[in-house]
Amino acid sequence: MVAIAIAAVIGVSYCAHSFIELYKAEQNEKFRDSIKESFSMNETIRLDTQVDESATMPYSSISASAGLAWEGVVDVTIKRAWLYSSVDSAGLADLVYLPQPEGTNFLLLEVEVANIDAEGEYERKTTGEKVFDITFLKVPPYGDIPYFDGTLEDATPHEAYCFELPKGESRLLHVGFFVPDDGGPYMAFLGTTDKYSVPLDVEEKG
């Protein structure tokens, strides 16, 4: 009887613990959803890492941040989005890093990035210089970027997506993505999560 009673207590405790952990996970997920922000094209998006990382989930010590690849404040504006059937039709066949998969189109974004007071997190091994990395910009479902026109002049193969942007300056950059040829809609995300998104108003170029 004692053994049965102990087993019952253990079972109840386990169920209660599981219920509590499930509740915490659900509340954290609701919190993450509540802080998601959607922006429009041609809207200047201020991405301040101090503000972004201050959002802490209620039942976790982990910050519900977007995973921005710098420290400080950067303004980002997605200005235009062109959709081509291929990198060839975009006139960029000799400039892409990756072959185009079957069943995809080529999406080219024009993005203005302004460095207010930030320092990039990527440290160059050759010089120790801190630079920015354009992979903070994503268009699912494919993760890799086949085209970027802002690469450092003396970039190593590992620095193909790195670019310089001194404090107080801005740059107009062009970034390409492969996307399914299903007509969209297409969405860009800023950071490593889906916290900040921009629905893309695409111009079809054929």
XYZ file of C-alpha atoms in Angstrom:
206
model
C 0.000 0.000 0.000
C 2.841 2.356 0.843
C 4.498 1.644 -2.496
C 1.231 2.283 -4.312
C 0.760 5.568 -2.455
C 4.292 6.692 -3.298
C 3.799 5.773 -6.943
C 0.543 7.739 -7.009
C 2.218 10.820 -5.516
C 5.035 10.565 -8.036
C 2.540 10.228 -10.875
C 0.537 13.247 -9.735
C 3.729 15.283 -9.307
C 4.914 14.330 -12.790
C 1.561 15.273 -14.335
C 1.516 18.568 -12.460
C 5.086 19.343 -13.561
C 4.237 18.503 -17.182
C 1.148 20.703 -17.040
C 3.132 23.623 -15.605
C 5.874 23.277 -18.241
C 3.255 23.137 -21.003
C 1.545 26.227 -19.607
C 4.870 28.102 -19.483
C 5.680 27.122 -23.070
C 2.261 28.296 -24.265
C 2.596 31.620 -22.442
C 6.068 32.177 -23.895
C 4.736 31.439 -27.379
C 1.857 33.881 -26.871
C 4.346 36.500 -25.733
C 6.528 35.967 -28.811
C 3.462 36.347 -31.030
C 2.395 39.525 -29.198
C 5.676 41.338 -29.924
C 5.863 40.491 -33.624
C 5.807 43.566 -35.855
C 4.938 43.891 -39.529
C 6.144 46.827 -41.612
C 5.452 48.117 -45.109
C 7.797 48.548 -48.015
C 9.317 52.053 -48.134
C 8.769 52.321 -44.378
C 11.924 53.102 -42.423
C 12.342 50.382 -39.816
C 14.444 51.359 -36.804
C 16.200 48.298 -35.420
C 17.688 49.081 -32.018
C 19.330 46.060 -30.402
C 18.926 47.478 -26.897
C 15.177 47.789 -27.387
C 14.937 44.496 -29.267
C 16.818 42.490 -26.640
C 14.879 44.011 -23.720
C 11.848 41.840 -24.541
C 12.206 38.916 -22.140
C 9.740 36.046 -22.158
C 7.654 35.693 -18.950
C 8.808 32.162 -18.124
C 12.342 32.220 -19.501
C 15.540 34.178 -19.009
C 16.056 34.126 -22.770
C 15.453 37.372 -24.637
C 12.739 37.247 -27.292
C 14.970 39.154 -29.683
C 15.114 39.112 -33.468
C 18.778 38.082 -33.439
C 20.144 41.179 -35.140
C 23.787 40.966 -36.203
C 24.985 44.240 -34.694
C 25.013 46.296 -31.521
C 23.305 49.668 -31.723
C 20.764 51.304 -34.025
C 20.313 50.625 -37.738
C 17.530 51.866 -40.016
C 16.387 49.525 -42.798
C 14.049 50.353 -45.687
C 13.019 47.804 -48.308
C 12.410 50.073 -51.257
C 11.669 47.803 -54.217
C 11.146 44.127 -55.029
C 11.496 42.747 -58.561
C 10.521 39.195 -59.522
C 12.295 37.534 -62.447
C 11.812 34.067 -63.868
C 15.560 33.492 -63.614
C 18.891 35.126 -62.838
C 19.455 35.151 -66.612
C 16.413 37.336 -67.218
C 17.637 39.616 -64.454
C 20.972 39.960 -66.265
C 22.917 38.625 -63.288
C 23.870 35.123 -64.423
C 27.606 35.812 -64.105
C 27.304 37.413 -60.671
C 25.334 34.913 -58.586
C 27.000 32.682 -56.005
C 24.626 29.714 -56.304
C 22.871 27.769 -59.082
C 19.146 28.374 -59.418
C 17.035 25.415 -58.221
C 14.251 24.073 -60.406
C 10.798 25.402 -59.640
C 12.055 28.800 -58.465
C 12.027 32.423 -59.523
C 14.622 35.063 -58.731
C 13.585 37.852 -56.356
C 15.738 40.985 -56.233
C 15.340 43.462 -53.361
C 16.573 47.049 -53.219
C 17.332 47.892 -49.597
C 18.580 51.061 -47.942
C 20.561 50.494 -44.761
C 21.531 53.443 -42.549
C 23.944 53.033 -39.660
C 22.867 55.389 -36.883
C 25.395 54.338 -34.212
C 25.866 50.580 -34.591
C 28.832 48.242 -34.832
C 28.577 45.053 -36.844
C 29.174 41.760 -35.054
C 31.210 40.009 -37.763
C 34.946 40.366 -37.068
C 37.242 39.972 -40.051
C 40.041 37.495 -39.390
C 42.489 39.365 -41.616
C 42.092 42.818 -40.075
C 39.986 42.434 -36.905
C 37.585 45.026 -38.357
C 33.921 44.763 -37.342
C 31.599 44.742 -40.360
C 27.952 44.028 -41.149
C 26.463 40.873 -42.686
C 23.508 41.094 -45.089
C 22.220 37.649 -44.051
C 20.154 39.398 -41.375
C 17.710 39.852 -44.273
C 15.813 36.678 -45.206
C 13.085 35.602 -47.612
C 11.846 32.050 -46.857
C 11.822 29.223 -47.614
C 15.379 29.135 -48.995
C 18.031 30.326 -46.573
C 20.972 31.140 -48.820
C 21.502 34.415 -50.687
C 22.605 33.908 -54.314
C 23.311 37.574 -55.096
C 24.608 40.586 -53.158
C 26.179 43.706 -54.644
C 27.673 45.205 -51.472
C 30.439 42.681 -50.765
C 33.741 43.979 -49.398
C 36.288 44.607 -52.169
C 38.896 42.369 -50.503
C 36.433 39.818 -49.126
C 37.508 36.261 -48.439
C 35.149 33.436 -49.540
C 33.685 33.448 -46.006
C 32.945 37.177 -46.254
C 30.811 37.156 -49.421
C 27.859 38.651 -47.534
C 29.812 41.184 -45.472
C 29.729 44.915 -46.105
C 31.113 48.081 -44.588
C 28.831 50.795 -43.232
C 30.463 53.454 -41.031
C 28.400 55.165 -38.359
C 26.327 58.024 -39.717
C 26.315 56.683 -43.281
C 23.796 54.825 -45.429
C 23.998 52.502 -48.435
C 21.632 51.332 -51.148
C 22.110 47.584 -51.548
C 20.669 44.898 -53.812
C 20.065 41.383 -52.499
C 18.767 38.395 -54.455
C 16.831 35.324 -53.325
C 15.429 32.226 -54.945
C 11.707 31.844 -54.213
C 9.092 29.246 -55.232
C 7.500 29.976 -58.607
C 4.018 29.663 -57.109
C 3.114 33.340 -57.329
C 3.725 34.178 -53.688
C 2.903 36.043 -51.555
C 6.478 36.756 -50.457
C 7.649 37.964 -47.080
C 10.985 39.349 -45.908
C 12.206 38.935 -42.329
C 14.765 41.019 -40.461
C 16.974 39.007 -38.110
C 17.147 35.282 -37.447
C 13.527 34.939 -36.268
C 10.115 35.990 -37.596
C 9.788 38.878 -35.103
C 10.052 41.638 -37.742
C 8.475 41.083 -41.162
C 7.791 43.024 -44.359
C 5.173 41.767 -46.866
C 6.684 42.371 -50.294
C 4.882 44.282 -53.038
C 6.525 42.544 -55.982
C 6.988 43.955 -59.491
C 6.961 41.098 -61.996
C 9.612 41.589 -64.675
C 9.228 38.346 -66.656
